[in-house]
XYZ file of C-alpha atoms in Angstrom:
75
model
C 40.754 123.634 -20.823
C 42.959 121.179 -19.565
C 41.326 117.534 -18.779
C 42.350 115.831 -15.716
C 44.753 112.833 -16.122
C 42.054 110.597 -13.901
C 38.848 112.046 -15.350
C 37.257 109.046 -17.936
C 36.981 110.740 -21.701
C 33.602 109.773 -23.143
C 33.037 105.624 -22.142
C 36.177 105.067 -21.182
C 36.563 104.194 -17.566
C 39.044 105.538 -15.274
C 42.560 103.579 -15.096
C 42.769 101.246 -12.066
C 44.856 102.284 -9.105
C 47.749 100.115 -8.056
C 45.537 99.075 -5.025
C 42.624 98.034 -7.342
C 45.028 95.906 -9.646
C 46.543 93.766 -6.845
C 43.000 93.298 -5.205
C 41.781 91.773 -8.817
C 44.955 89.760 -9.359
C 44.473 88.614 -5.749
C 40.769 87.536 -5.956
C 41.792 85.707 -9.463
C 45.150 83.678 -7.948
C 42.641 82.888 -5.149
C 40.020 81.528 -7.606
C 42.895 79.674 -9.473
C 44.232 78.242 -6.415
C 41.030 76.788 -5.382
C 40.152 75.182 -8.486
C 43.785 73.772 -9.054
C 42.874 72.319 -5.340
C 39.682 71.149 -6.708
C 41.310 69.306 -9.693
C 43.860 67.679 -7.540
C 41.139 66.446 -5.311
C 39.115 64.858 -8.299
C 42.873 63.487 -9.952
C 43.319 61.759 -6.516
C 39.538 60.412 -6.154
C 39.981 59.549 -10.241
C 43.396 57.470 -9.205
C 42.081 55.847 -6.507
C 39.328 54.747 -8.310
C 41.141 53.496 -10.967
C 43.713 51.444 -8.014
C 40.594 49.684 -6.836
C 39.371 48.871 -9.995
C 41.082 45.041 -10.154
C 39.406 44.703 -6.164
C 35.532 45.676 -7.610
C 35.985 43.595 -10.205
C 37.039 40.486 -7.920
C 34.488 41.091 -5.717
C 31.827 41.099 -8.888
C 33.060 37.950 -9.311
C 32.766 36.684 -5.973
C 28.677 38.088 -5.873
C 28.431 36.186 -8.741
C 29.985 33.157 -7.916
C 27.999 33.219 -4.394
C 24.718 33.970 -6.643
C 25.538 31.069 -9.047
C 26.148 28.729 -5.854
C 22.846 29.797 -3.997
C 20.510 29.172 -7.345
C 22.185 25.640 -7.871
C 21.049 24.826 -4.583
C 17.879 26.295 -4.935
C 17.269 24.033 -8.168
């Protein structure tokens, strides 16, 4: 008795059709593209924060000087 080529043997799954393979790869590539976009956005935000660090340092020093001058005038 000949077995059908598309019928799985035992626990083996039937081979995927070409269309199913395309769908799987399309889904995987979509996920990879979304992950890449999110990672690039994260890197852009990180770069922006790193470029703002000197400015934030100056703002912090200005606030510190302001607080010191206010406490000096209160004493």
